mmCIF file of N, CA and C in Angstrom:
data_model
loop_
_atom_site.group_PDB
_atom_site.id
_atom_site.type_symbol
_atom_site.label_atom_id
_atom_site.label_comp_id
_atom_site.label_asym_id
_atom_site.label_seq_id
_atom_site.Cartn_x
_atom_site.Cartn_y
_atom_site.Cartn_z
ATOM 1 N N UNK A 1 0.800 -1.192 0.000
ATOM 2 C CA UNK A 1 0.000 0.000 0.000
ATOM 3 C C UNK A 1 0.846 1.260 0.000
ATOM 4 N N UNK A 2 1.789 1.434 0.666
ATOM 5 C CA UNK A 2 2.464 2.795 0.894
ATOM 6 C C UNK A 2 3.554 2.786 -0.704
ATOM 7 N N UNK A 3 3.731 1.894 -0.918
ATOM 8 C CA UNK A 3 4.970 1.728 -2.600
ATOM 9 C C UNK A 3 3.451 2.685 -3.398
ATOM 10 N N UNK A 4 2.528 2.198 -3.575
ATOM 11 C CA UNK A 4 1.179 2.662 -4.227
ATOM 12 C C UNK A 4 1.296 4.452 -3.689
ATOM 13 N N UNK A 5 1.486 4.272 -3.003
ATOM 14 C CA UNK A 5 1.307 6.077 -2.249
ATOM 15 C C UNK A 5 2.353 6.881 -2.816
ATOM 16 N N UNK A 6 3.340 6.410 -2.810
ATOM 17 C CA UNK A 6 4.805 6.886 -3.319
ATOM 18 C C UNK A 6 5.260 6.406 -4.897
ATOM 19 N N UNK A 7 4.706 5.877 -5.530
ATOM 20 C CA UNK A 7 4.789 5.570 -6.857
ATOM 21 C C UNK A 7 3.943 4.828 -7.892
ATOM 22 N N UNK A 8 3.016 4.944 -8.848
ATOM 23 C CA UNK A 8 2.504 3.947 -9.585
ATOM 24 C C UNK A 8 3.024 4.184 -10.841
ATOM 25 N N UNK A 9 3.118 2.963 -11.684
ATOM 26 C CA UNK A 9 3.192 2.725 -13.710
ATOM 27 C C UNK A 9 2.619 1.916 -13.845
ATOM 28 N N UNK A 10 1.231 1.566 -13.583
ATOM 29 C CA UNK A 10 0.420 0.311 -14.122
ATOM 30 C C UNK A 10 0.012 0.856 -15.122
ATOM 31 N N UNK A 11 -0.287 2.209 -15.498
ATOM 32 C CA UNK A 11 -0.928 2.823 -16.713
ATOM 33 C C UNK A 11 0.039 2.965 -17.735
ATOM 34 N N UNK A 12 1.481 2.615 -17.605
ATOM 35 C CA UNK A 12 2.302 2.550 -18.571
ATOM 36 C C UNK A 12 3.255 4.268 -18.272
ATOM 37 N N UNK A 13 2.790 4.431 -17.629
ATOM 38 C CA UNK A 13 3.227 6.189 -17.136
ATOM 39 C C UNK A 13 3.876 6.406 -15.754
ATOM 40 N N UNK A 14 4.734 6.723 -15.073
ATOM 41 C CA UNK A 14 5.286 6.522 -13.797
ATOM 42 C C UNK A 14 4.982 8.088 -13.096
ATOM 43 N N UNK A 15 4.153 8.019 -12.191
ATOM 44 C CA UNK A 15 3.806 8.790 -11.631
ATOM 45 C C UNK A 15 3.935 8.967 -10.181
ATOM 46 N N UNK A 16 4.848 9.851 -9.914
ATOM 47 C CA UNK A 16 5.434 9.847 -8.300
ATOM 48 C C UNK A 16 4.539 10.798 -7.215
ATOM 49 N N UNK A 17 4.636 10.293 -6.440
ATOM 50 C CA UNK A 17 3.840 10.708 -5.272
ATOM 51 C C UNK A 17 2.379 10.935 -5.297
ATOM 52 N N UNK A 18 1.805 9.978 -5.647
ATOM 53 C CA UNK A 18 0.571 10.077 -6.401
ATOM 54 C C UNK A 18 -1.154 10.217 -5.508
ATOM 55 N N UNK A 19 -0.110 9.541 -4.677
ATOM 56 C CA UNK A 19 -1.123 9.320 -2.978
ATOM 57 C C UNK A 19 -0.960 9.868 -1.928
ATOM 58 N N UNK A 20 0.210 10.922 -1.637
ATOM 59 C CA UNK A 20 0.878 11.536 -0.679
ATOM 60 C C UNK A 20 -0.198 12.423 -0.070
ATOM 61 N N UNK A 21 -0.677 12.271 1.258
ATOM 62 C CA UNK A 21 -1.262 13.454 1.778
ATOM 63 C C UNK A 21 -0.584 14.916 1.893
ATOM 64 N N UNK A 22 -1.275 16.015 1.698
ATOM 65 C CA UNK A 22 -1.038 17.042 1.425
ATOM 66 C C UNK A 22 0.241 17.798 2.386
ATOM 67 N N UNK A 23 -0.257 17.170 3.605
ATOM 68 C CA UNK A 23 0.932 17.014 5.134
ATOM 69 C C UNK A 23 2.209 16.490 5.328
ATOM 70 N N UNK A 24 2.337 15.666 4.345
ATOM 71 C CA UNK A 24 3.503 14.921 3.989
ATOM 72 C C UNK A 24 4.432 16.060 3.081
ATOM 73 N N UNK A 25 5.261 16.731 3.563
ATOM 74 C CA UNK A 25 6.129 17.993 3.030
ATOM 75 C C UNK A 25 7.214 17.577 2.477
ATOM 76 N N UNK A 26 7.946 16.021 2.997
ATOM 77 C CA UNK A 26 9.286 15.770 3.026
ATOM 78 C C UNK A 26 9.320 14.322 2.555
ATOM 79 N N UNK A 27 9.194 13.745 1.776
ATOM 80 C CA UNK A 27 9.197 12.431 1.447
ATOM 81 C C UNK A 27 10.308 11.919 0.422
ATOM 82 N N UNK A 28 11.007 10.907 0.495
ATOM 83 C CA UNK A 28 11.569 10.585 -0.356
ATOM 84 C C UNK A 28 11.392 8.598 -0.564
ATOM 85 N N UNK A 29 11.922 8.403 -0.890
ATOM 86 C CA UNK A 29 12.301 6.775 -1.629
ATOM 87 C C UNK A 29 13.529 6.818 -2.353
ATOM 88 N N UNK A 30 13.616 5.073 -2.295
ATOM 89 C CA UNK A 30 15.263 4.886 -3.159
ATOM 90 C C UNK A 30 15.165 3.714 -3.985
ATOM 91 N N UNK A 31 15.239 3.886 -5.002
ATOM 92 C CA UNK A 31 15.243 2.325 -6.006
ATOM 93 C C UNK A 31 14.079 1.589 -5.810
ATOM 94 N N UNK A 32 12.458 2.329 -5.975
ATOM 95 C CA UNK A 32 11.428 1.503 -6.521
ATOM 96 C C UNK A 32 11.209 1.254 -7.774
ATOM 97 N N UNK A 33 11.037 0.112 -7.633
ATOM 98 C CA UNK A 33 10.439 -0.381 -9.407
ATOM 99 C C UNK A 33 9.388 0.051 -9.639
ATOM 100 N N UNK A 34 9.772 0.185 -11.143
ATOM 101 C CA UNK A 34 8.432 0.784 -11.946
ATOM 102 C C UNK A 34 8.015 -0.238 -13.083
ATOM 103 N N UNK A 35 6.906 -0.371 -13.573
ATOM 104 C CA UNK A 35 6.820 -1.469 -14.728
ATOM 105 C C UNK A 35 7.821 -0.601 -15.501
ATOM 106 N N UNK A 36 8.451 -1.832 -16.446
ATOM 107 C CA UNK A 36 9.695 -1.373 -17.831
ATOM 108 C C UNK A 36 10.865 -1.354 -17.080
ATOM 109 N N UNK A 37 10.865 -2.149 -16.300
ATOM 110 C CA UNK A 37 12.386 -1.939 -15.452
ATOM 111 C C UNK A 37 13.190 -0.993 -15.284
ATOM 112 N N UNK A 38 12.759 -0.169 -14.602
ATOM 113 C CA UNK A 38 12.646 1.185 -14.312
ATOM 114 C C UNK A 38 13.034 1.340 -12.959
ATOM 115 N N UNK A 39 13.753 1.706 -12.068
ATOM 116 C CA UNK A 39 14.496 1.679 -10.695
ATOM 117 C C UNK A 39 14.496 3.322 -10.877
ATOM 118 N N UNK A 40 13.331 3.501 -9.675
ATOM 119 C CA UNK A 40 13.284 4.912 -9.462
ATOM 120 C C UNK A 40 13.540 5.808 -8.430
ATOM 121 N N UNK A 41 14.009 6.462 -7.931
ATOM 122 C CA UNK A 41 14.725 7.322 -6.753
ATOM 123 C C UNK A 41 13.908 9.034 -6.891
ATOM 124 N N UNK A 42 13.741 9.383 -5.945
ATOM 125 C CA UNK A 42 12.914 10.359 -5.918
ATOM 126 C C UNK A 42 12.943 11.173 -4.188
ATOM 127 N N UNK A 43 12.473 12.279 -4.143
ATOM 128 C CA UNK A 43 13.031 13.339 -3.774
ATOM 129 C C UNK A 43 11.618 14.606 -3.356
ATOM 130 N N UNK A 44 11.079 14.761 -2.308
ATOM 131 C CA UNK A 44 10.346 15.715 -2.092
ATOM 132 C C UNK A 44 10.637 16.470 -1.214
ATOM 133 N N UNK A 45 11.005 17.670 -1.195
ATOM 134 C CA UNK A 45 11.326 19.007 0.269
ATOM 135 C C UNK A 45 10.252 19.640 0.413
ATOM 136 N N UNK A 46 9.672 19.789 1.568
ATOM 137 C CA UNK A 46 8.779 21.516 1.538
ATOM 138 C C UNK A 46 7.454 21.217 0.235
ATOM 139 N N UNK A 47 7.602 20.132 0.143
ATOM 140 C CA UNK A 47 6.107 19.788 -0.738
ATOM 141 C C UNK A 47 6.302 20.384 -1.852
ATOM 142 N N UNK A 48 7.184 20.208 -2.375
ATOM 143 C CA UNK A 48 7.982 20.062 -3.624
ATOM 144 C C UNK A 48 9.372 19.347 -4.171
ATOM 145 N N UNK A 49 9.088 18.530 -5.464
ATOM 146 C CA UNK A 49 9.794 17.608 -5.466
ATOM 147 C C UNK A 49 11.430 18.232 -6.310
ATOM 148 N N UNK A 50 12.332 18.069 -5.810
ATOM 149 C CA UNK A 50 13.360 18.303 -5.820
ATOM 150 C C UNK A 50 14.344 17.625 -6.999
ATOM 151 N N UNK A 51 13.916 16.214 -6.942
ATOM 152 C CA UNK A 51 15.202 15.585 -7.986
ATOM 153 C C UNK A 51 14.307 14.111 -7.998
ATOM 154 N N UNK A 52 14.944 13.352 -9.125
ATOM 155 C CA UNK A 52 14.557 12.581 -9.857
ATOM 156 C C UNK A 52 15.177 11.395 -10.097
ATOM 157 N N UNK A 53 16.114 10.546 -9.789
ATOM 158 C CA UNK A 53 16.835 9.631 -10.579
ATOM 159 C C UNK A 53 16.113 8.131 -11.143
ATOM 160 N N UNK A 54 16.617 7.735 -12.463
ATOM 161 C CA UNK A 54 15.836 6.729 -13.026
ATOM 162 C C UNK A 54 16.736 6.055 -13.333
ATOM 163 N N UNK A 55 17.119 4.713 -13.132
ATOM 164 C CA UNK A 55 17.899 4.012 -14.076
ATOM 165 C C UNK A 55 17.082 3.120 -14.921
ATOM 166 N N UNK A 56 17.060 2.826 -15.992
ATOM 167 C CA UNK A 56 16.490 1.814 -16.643
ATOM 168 C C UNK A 56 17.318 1.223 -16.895
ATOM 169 N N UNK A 57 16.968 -0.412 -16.484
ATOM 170 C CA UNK A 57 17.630 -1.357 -16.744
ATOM 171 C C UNK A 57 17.801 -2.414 -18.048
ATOM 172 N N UNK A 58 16.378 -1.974 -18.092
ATOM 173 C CA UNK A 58 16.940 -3.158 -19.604
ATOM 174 C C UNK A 58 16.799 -2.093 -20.882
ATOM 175 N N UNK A 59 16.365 -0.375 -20.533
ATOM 176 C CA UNK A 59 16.114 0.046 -21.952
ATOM 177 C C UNK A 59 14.715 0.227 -22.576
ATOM 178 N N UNK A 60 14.272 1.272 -23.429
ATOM 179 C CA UNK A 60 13.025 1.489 -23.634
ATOM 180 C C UNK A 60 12.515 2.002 -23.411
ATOM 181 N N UNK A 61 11.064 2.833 -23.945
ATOM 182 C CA UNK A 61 10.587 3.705 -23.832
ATOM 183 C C UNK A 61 10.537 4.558 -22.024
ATOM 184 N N UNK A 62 10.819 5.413 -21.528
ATOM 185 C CA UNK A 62 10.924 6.217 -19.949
ATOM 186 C C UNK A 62 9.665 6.748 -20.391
ATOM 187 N N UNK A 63 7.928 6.909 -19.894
ATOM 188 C CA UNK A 63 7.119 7.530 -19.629
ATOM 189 C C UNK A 63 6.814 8.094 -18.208
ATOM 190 N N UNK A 64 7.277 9.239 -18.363
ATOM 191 C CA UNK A 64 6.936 9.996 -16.546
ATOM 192 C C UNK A 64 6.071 11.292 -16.426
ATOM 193 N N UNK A 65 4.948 11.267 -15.864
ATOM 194 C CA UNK A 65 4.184 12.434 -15.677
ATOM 195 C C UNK A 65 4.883 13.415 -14.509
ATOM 196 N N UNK A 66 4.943 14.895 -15.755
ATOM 197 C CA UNK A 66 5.913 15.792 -15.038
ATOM 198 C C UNK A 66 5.797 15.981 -13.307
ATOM 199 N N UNK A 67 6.408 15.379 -12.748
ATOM 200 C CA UNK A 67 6.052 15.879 -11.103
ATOM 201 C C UNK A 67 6.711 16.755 -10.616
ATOM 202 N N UNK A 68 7.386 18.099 -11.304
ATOM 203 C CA UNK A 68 7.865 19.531 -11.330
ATOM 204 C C UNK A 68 6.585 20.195 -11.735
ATOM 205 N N UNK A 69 5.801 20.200 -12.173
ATOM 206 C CA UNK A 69 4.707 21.130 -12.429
ATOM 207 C C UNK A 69 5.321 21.918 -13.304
ATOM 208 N N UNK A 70 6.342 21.794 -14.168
ATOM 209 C CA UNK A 70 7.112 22.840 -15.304
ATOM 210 C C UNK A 70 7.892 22.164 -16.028
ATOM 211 N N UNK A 71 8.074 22.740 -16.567
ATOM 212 C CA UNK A 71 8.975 22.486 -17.540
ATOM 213 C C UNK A 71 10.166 22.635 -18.149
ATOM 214 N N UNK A 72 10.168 23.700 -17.008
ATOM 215 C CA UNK A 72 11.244 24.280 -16.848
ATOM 216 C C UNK A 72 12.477 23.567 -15.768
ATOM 217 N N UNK A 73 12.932 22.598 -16.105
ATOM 218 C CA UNK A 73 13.744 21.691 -15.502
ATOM 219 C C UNK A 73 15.056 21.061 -16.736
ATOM 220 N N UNK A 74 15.939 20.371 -15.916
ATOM 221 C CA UNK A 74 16.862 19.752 -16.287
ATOM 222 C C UNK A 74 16.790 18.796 -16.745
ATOM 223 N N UNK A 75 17.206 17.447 -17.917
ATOM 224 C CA UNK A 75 17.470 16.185 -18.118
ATOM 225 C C UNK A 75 18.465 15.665 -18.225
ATOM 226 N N UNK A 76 19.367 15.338 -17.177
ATOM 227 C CA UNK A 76 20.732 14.785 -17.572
ATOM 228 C C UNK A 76 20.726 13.408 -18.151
ATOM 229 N N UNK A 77 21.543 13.033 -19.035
ATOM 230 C CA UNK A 77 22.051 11.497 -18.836
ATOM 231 C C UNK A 77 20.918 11.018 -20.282
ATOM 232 N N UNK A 78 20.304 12.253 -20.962
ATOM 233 C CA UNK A 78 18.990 11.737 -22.312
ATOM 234 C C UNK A 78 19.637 12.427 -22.969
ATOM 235 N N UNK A 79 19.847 11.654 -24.065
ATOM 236 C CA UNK A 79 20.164 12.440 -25.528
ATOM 237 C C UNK A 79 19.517 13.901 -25.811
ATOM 238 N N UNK A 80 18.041 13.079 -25.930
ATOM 239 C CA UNK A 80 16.802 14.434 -26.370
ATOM 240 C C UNK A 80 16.240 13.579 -25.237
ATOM 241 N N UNK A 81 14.698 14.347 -25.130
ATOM 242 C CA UNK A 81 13.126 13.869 -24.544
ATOM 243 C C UNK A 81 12.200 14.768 -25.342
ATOM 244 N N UNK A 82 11.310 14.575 -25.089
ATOM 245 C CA UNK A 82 9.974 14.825 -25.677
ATOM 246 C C UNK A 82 9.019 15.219 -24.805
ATOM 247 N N UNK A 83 7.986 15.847 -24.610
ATOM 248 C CA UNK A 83 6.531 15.926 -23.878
ATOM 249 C C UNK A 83 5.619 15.991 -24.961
ATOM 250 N N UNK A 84 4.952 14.366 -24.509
ATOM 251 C CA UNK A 84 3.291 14.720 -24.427
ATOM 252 C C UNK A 84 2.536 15.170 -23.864
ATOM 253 N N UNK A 85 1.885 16.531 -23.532
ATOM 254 C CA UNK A 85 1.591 16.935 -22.721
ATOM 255 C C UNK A 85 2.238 17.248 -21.459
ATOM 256 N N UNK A 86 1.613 16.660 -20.276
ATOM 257 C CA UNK A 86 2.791 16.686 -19.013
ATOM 258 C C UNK A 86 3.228 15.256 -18.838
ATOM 259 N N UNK A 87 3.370 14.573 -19.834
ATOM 260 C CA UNK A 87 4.230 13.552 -20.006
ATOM 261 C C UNK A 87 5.800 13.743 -20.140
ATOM 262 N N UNK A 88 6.640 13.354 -20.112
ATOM 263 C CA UNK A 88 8.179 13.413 -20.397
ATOM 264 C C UNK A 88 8.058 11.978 -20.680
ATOM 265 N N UNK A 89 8.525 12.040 -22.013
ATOM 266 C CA UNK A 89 9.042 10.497 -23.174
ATOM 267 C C UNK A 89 10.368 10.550 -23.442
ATOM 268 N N UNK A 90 11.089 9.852 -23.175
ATOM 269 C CA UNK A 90 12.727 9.578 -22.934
ATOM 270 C C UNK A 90 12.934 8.292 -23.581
ATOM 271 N N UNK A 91 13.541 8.149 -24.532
ATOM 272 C CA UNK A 91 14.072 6.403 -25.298
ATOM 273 C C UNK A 91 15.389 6.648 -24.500
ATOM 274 N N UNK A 92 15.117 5.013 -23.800
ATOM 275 C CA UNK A 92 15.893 4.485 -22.773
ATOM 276 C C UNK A 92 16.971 3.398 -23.565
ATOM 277 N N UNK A 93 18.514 3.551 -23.302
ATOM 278 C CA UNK A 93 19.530 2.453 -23.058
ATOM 279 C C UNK A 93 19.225 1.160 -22.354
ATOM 280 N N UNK A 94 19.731 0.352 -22.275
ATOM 281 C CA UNK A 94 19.939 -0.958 -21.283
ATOM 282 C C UNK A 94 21.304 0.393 -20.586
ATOM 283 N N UNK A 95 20.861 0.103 -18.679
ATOM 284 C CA UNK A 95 21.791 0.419 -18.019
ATOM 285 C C UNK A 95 21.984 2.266 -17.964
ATOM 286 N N UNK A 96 21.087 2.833 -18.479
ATOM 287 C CA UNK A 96 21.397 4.410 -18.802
ATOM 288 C C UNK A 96 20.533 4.836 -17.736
ATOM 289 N N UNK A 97 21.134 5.817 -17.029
ATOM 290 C CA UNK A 97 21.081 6.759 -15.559
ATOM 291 C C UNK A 97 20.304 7.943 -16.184
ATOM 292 N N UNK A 98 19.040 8.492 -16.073
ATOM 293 C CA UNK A 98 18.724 9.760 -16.239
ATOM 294 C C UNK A 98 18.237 10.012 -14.701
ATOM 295 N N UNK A 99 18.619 11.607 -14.834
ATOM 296 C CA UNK A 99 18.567 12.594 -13.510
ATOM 297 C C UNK A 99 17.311 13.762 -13.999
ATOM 298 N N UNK A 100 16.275 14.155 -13.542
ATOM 299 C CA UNK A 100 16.008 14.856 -13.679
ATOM 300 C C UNK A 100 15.952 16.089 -12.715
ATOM 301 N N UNK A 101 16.107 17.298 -12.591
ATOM 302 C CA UNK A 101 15.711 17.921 -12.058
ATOM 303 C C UNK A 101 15.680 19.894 -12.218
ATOM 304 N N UNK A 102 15.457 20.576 -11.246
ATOM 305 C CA UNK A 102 15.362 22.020 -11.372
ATOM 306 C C UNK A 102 16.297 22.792 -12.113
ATOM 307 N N UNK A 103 15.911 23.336 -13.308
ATOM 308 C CA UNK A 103 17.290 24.240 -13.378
ATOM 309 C C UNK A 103 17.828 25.132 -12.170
ATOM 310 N N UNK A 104 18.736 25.572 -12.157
ATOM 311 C CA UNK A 104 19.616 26.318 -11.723
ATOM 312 C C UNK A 104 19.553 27.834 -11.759
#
């Protein structure tokens, strides 16, 4: 139940903190799986999420609904990405580290 609170991709889309009560200011996790073998690390301060790390393991499409509320952010470690909407679409390596987070 609480992995469900802090992460779902059953819809094919990885969506972090999805269940978090509003009170919950400071949350983080380390290396949950996501469907697509997806090992996800994640990051909330002050009820806003801070940073991002994804490794995909075997490669393939990265679908993540923006959980910056902008767009205005960083992608390390991706060639390009894409948005559908507030989607972020990333073609994944076997073994490739993407970081997302705030610009600077």
């Amino acid at each position: 139940g609480l992995q469900e609170m802090l992460i779902q991709s059953h819809t094919g889309t990885i969506q972090l903190f999805p269940a978090i009560p509003n009170d919950w200011k400071n949350v983080s996790f380390n290396k949950l799986r996501a469907e697509g073998a997806f090992l996800v690390t994640a990051e909330k301060e002050e009820g806003k999420v801070e940073r991002v790390d994804i490794l995909s393991e075997k490669g393939g499409q990265l679908r993540l609904q923006n959980p910056f509320g902008t767009k205005d952010l960083v992608v390390e470690g991706a060639t390009s990405h894409d948005w559908e909407g507030d989607v972020i679409v990333i073609e994944t390596e076997p073994q490739q580290q993407i970081t997302l987070k705030w610009k600077s």
